[in-house]
Coordinates of C-alpha atoms and ligand atoms in Angstrom, one line a residue:
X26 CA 27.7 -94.2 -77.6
X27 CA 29.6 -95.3 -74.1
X28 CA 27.1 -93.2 -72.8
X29 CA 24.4 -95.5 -74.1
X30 CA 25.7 -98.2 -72.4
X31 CA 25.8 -96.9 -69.5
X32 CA 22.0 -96.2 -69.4
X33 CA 20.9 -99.4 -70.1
X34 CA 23.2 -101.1 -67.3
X35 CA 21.2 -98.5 -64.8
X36 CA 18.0 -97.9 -66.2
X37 CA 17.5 -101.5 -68.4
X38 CA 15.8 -99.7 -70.6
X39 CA 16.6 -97.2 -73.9
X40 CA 14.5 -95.7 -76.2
X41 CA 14.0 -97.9 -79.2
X42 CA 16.3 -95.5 -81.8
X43 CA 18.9 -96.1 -79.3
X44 CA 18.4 -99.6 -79.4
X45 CA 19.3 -99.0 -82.9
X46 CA 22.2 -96.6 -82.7
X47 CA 23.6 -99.6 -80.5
X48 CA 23.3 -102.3 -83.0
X49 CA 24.8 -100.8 -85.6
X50 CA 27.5 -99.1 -83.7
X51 CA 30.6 -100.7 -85.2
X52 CA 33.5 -99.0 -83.0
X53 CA 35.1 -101.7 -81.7
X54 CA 36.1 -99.7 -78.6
X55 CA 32.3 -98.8 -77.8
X56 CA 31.5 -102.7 -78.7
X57 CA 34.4 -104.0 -76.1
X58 CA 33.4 -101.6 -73.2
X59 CA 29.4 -103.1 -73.9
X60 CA 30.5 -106.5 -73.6
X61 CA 32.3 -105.7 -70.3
X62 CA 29.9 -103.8 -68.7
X63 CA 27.7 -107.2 -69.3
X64 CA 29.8 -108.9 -68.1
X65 CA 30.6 -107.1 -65.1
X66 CA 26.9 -107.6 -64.1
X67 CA 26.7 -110.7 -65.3
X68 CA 29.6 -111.6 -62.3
X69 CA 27.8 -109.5 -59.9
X70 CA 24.8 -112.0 -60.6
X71 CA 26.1 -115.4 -61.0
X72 CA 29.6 -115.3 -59.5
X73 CA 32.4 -117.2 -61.8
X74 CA 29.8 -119.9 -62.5
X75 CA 28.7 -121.0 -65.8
X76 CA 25.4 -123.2 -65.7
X77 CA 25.4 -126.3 -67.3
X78 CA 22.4 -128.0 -69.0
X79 CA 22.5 -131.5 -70.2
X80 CA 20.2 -131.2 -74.1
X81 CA 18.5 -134.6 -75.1
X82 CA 17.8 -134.3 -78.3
X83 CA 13.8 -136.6 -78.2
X84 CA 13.3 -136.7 -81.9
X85 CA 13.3 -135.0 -85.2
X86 CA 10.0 -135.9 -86.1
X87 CA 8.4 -132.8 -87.0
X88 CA 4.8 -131.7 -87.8
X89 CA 6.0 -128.0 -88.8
X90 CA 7.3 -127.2 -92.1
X91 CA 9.6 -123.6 -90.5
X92 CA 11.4 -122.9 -94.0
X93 CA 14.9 -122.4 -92.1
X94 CA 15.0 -126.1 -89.9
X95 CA 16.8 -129.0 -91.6
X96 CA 14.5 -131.0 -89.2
X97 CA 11.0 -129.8 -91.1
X98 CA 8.3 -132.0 -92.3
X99 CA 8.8 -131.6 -95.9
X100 CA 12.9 -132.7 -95.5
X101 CA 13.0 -136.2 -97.1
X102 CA 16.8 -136.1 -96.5
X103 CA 16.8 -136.4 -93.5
X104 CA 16.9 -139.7 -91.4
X105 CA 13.7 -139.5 -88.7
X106 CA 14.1 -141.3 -85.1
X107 CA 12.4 -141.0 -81.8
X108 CA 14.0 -142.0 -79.1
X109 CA 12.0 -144.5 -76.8
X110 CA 11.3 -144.1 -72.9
X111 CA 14.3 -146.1 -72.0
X112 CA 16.8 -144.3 -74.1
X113 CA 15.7 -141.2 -73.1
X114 CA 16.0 -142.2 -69.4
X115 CA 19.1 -143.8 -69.8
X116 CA 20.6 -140.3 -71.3
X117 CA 19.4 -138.9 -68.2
X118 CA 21.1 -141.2 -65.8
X119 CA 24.2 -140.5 -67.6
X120 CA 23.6 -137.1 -67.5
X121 CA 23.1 -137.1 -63.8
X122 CA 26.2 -139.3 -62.9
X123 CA 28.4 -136.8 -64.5
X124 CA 26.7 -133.8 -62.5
X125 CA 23.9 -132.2 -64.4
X126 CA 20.9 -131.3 -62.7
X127 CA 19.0 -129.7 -65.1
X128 CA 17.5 -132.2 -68.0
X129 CA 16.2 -129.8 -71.2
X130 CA 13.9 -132.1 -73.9
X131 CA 14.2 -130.6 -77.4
X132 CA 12.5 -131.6 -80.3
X133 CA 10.2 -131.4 -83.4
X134 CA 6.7 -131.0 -82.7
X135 CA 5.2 -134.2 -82.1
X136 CA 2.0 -135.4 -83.2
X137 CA -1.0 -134.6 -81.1
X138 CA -1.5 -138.2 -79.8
X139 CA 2.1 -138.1 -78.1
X140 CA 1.2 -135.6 -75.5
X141 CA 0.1 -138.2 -73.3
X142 CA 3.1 -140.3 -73.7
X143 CA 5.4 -136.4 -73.1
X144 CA 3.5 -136.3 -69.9
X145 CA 4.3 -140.1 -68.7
X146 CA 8.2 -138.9 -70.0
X147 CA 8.0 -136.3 -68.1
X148 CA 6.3 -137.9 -64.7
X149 CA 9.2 -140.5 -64.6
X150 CA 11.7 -138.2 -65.2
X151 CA 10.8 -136.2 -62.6
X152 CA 9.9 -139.4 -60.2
X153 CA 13.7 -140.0 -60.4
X154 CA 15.6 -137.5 -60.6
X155 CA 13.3 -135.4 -58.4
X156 CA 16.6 -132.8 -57.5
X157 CA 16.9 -131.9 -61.3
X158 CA 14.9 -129.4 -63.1
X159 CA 13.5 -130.3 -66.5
X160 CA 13.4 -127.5 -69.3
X161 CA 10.9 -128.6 -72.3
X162 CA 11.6 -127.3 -75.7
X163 CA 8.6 -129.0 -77.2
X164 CA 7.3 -126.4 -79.7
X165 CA 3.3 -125.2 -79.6
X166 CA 0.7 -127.4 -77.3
X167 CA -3.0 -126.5 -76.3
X168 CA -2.9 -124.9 -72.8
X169 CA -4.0 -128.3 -71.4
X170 CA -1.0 -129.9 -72.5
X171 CA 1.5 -127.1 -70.8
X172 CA -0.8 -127.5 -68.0
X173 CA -0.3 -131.8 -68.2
X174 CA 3.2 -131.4 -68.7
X175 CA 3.5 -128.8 -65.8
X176 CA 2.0 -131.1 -63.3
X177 CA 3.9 -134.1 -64.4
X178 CA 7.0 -131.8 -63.1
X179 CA 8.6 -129.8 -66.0
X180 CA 10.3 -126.7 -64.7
X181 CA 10.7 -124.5 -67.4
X182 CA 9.9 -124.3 -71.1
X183 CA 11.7 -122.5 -73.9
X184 CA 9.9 -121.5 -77.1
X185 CA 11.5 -118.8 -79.2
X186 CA 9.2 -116.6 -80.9
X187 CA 11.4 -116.3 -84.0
X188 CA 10.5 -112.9 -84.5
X189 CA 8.0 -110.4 -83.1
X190 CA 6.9 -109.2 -86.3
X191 CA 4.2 -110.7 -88.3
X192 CA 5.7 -109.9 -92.0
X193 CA 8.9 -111.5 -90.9
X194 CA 7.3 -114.0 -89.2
X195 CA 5.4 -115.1 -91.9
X196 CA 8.4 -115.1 -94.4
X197 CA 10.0 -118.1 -91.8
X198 CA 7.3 -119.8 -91.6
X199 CA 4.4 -121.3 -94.0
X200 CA 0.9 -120.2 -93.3
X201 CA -0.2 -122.4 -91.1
X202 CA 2.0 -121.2 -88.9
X203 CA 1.6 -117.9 -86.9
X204 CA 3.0 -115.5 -84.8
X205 CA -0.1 -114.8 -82.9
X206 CA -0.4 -118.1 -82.0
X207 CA 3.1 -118.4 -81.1
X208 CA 2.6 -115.7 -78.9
X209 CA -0.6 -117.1 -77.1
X210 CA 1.7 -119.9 -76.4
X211 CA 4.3 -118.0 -74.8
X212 CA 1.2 -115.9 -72.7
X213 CA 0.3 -119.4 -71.4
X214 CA 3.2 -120.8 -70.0
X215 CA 4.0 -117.5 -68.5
X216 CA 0.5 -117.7 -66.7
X217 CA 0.8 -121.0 -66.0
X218 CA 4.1 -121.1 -63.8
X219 CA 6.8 -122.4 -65.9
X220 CA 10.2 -120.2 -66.1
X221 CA 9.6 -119.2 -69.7
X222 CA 12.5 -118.5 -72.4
X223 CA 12.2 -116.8 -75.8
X224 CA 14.5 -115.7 -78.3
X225 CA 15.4 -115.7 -81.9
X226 CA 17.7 -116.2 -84.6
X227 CA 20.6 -113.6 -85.3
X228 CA 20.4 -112.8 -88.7
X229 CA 17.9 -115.4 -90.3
X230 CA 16.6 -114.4 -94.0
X231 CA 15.0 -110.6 -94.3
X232 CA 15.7 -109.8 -90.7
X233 CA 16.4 -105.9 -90.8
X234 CA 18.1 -104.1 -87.5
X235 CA 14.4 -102.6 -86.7
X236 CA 13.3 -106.3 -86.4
X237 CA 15.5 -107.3 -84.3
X238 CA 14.8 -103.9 -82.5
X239 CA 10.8 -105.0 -82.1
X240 CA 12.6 -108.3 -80.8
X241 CA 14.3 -106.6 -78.2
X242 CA 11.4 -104.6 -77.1
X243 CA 9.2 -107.4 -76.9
X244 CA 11.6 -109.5 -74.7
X245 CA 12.0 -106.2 -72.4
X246 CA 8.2 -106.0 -71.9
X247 CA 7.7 -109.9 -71.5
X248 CA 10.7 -110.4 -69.2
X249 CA 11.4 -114.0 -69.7
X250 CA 13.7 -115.7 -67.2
X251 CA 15.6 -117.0 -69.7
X252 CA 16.8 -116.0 -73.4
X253 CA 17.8 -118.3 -76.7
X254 CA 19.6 -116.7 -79.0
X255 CA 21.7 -118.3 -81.7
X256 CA 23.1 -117.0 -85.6
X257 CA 20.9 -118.4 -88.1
X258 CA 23.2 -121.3 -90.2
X259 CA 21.6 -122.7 -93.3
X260 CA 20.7 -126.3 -93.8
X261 CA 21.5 -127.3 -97.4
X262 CA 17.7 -129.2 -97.5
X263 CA 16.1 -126.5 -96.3
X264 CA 14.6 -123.5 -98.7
X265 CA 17.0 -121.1 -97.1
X266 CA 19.8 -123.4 -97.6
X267 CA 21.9 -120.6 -99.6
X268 CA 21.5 -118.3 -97.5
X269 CA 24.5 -116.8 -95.5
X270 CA 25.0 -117.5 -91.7
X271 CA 24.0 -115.1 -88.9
X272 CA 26.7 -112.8 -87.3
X273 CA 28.7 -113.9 -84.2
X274 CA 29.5 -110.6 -83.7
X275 CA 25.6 -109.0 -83.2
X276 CA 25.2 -112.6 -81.9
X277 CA 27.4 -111.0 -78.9
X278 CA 26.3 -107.8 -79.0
X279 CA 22.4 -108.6 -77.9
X280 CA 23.6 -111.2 -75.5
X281 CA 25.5 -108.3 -73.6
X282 CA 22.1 -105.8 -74.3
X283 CA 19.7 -108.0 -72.4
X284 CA 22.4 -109.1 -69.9
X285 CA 22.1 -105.1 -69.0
X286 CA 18.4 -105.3 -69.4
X287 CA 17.3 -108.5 -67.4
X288 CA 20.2 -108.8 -65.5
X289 CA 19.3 -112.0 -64.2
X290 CA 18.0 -113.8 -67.2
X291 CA 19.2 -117.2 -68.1
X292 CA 21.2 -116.5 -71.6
X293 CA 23.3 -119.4 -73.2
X294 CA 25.7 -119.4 -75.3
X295 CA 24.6 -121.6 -78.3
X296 CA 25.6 -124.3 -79.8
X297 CA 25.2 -122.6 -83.5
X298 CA 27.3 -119.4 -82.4
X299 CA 30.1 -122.1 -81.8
X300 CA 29.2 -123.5 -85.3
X301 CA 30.1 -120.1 -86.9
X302 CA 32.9 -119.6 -84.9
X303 CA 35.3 -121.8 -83.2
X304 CA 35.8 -119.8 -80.1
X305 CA 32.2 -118.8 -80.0
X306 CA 30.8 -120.5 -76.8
X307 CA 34.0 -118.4 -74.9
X308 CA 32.8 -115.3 -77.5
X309 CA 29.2 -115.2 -76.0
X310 CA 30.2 -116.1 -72.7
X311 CA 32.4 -113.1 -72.4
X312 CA 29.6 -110.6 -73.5
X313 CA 27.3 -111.8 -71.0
X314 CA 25.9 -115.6 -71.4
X315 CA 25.7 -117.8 -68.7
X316 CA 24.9 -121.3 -69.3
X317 CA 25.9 -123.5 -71.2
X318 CA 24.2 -126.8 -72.9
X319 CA 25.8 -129.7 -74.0
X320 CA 24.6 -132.6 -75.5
X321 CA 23.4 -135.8 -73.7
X322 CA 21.6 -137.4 -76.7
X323 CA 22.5 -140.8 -77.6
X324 CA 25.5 -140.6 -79.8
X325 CA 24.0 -142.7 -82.3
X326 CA 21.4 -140.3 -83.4
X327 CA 23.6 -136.8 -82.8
X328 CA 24.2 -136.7 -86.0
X329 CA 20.6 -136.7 -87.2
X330 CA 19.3 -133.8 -85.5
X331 CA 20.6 -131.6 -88.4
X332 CA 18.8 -127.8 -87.6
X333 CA 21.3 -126.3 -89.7
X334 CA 24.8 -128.0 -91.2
X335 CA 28.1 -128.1 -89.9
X336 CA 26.2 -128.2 -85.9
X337 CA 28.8 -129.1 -83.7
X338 CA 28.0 -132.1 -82.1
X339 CA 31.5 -133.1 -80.3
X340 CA 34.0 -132.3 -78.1
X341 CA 33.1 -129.3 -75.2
X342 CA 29.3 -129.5 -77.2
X343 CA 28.5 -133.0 -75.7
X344 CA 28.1 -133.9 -72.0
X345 CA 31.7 -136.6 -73.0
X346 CA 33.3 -133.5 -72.8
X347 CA 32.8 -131.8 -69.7
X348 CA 36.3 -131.9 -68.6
X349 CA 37.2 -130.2 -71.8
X350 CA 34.5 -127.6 -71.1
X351 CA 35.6 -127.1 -67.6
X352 CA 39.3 -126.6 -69.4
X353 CA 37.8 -124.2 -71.6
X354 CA 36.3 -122.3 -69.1
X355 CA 39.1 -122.1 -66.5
X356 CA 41.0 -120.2 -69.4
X357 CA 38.7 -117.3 -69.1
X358 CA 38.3 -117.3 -65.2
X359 CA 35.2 -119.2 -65.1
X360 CA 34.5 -122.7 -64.2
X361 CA 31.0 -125.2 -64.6
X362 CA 28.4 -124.5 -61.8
X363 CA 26.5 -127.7 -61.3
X364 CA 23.9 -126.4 -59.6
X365 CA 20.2 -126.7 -60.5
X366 CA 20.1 -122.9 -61.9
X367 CA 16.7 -121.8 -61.0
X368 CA 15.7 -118.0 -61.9
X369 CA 14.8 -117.2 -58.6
X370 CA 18.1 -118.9 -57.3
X371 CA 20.2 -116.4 -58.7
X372 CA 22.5 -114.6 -56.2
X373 CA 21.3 -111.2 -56.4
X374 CA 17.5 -110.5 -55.9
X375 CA 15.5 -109.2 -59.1
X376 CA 15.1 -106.3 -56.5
X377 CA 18.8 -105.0 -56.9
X378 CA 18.4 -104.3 -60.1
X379 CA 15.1 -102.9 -60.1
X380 CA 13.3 -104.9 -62.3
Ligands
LIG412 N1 10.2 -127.4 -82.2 C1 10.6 -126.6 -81.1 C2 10.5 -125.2 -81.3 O1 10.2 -124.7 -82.5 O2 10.6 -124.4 -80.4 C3 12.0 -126.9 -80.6 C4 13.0 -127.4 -81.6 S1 13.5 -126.1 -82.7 C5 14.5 -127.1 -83.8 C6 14.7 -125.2 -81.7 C7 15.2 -124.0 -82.3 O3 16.2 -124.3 -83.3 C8 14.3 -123.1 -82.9 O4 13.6 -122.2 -82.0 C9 15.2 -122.3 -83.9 O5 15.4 -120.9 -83.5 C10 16.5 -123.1 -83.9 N2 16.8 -123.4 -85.3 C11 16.2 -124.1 -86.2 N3 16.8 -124.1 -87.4 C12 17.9 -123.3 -87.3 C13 18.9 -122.8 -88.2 N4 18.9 -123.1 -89.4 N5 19.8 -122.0 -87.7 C14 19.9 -121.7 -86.4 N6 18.9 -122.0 -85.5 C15 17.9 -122.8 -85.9

């Protein structure tokens, strides 16, 4: 199975029953020397630095009804803000005074008439700060609306696909929802310019191993420059609220895989792999992530962006505790890079590692 590894860290590539064999691999020695061989390359690539992106957290108004977000449409439990122009600047300036550089806008999927006021947001944003890259996390647009937001001086935009196949797909989502179009979405931004992330969740409801697999092979044919991938933790509102969490321990396992795929590829360590487990973000860092995004939302409204319960919204999680992150970090030889983070600013060209 070592030998497994040590094809994909020189060819980024194995056939897809290998893919397999590695996922469910369970030898802990086999699953320690994968982690360290990402690693390993993960240091060749980045150094000792950990990027750091500040999150603002826009709103959890929603037009999508995805039957695994607390944050849906159909969620009457849940408290509904938006933050206005100056909060969302003012979360910014914050942001920047402690040292981030890179701004990422998450939120439900806003109405149609907002796009106009997203591209303003944007415009300002970038009119400011113009040092700082802005990551959107906006959910599905029109093409013209990538392209508005593009111009106004986003950077990068990060839509997970969820899952790359259409059964599964459609058992997350209602029917007005598809993977096709999420897909087109993804095709779009890619054309357009933006440094594009994807991903999915580890272990949401009637994901099987050869899902995940299709996952996997889809990200290593689309090559996005940056990859989200968190457990799936229930949200009591939601309709998979009894489900079980997502494992930490495959959590870790892919981000190692694609850190030995796309060796320069943007992968955090999420915020819901350090809701599952205490010592996650240090966890996922240590099989390969490398960036980190705490939260620079107002703190009156944290605690109503509920995707899933128990989120951690404190401590080394929000942009307060940087010093406690930098702590964190130093324990594991690694310390906060406050540098933009661009893709194509990595240390090591693309070339290096032949892909
Ligand atoms: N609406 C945008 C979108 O869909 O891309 C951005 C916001 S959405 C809440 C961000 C991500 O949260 C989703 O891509 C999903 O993977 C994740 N998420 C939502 N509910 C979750 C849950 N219960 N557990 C873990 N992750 C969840």
């Amino acid at each position: 199975m070592r030998g497994l590894v040590d094809i994909l860290r020189a060819e980024h590539h194995l056939e897809t029953n290998d893919y397999r064999a590695l996922l469910e691999c369970d030898d802990e020695s086999v699953v320690t020397y994968l982690h360290r061989q990402a690693r390993e390359v993960g240091d060749a690539v980045f150094g000792k630095g950990i990027f750091v992106r500040g999150l603002v957290e826009l709103t959890n108004v929603c037009r999508n009804n995805c039957y695994y977000c607390g944050i849906r449409k159909s969620n009457t439990a849940v408290e509904r803000y938006m933050l206005t122009t100056e909060q969302v600047l003012q979360s910014c300036q914050q942001g920047y005074e402690v040292g981030f550089r890179t701004f990422v806008l998450q939120g439900g999927e806003l109405p149609r008439d907002k796009a106009q006021w997203l591209v303003e947001l944007v415009s300002m944003i970038r009119q400011r700060w113009s040092d700082c890259a802005i990551t959107l996390s906006l959910g599905e647009w029109p093409r013209d609306v990538y392209e508005a937001l593009l111009k106004a001086g986003a950077n990068r935009y990060l839509l997970r696909h969820e899952s790359h196949n259409a059964e599964h797909y459609a058992k997350l989502h209602p029917a007005e929802m598809s993977l096709s179009n999420r897909l087109l979405c993804l095709t779009w931004l890619k054309e357009l310019g933006y440094q594009v992330g994807t991903g999915i969740m580890v272990g949401s409801p009637w994901q099987s191993l050869d899902n995940i697999v299709e996952d996997i092979e889809f990200i290593e044919q689309f090559k996005p420059e940056m990859i989200g991938l968190g457990p799936f933790v229930p949200q009591h509102d939601t309709p998979f609220g009894k489900y079980a969490n997502g494992s930490a321990e495959l959590t870790c396992k892919l981000y190692s895989i694609f850190r030995l795929m796309l060796p320069n590829a943007l992968i955090p360590s999420t915020t819901s792999l350090n809701t599952i487990d205490t010592n996650g973000r240090v966890k996922g860092i240590m099989a390969g992530a490398n960036v980190v995004m705490p939260n620079l939302s107002p703190v009156s409204v944290r605690g109503n962006y509920t995707l899933y319960d128990g989120k951690a919204i404190t401590n080394a999680e929000a942009a307060e505790g940087v010093a406690q992150l930098e702590t964190q970090l130093a324990t594991i030889g690694y310390h906060i890079d406050w540098g933009r983070g661009d893709y194509n600013q990595c240390a090591i060209p693309n070339a290096q590692f032949g892909n």
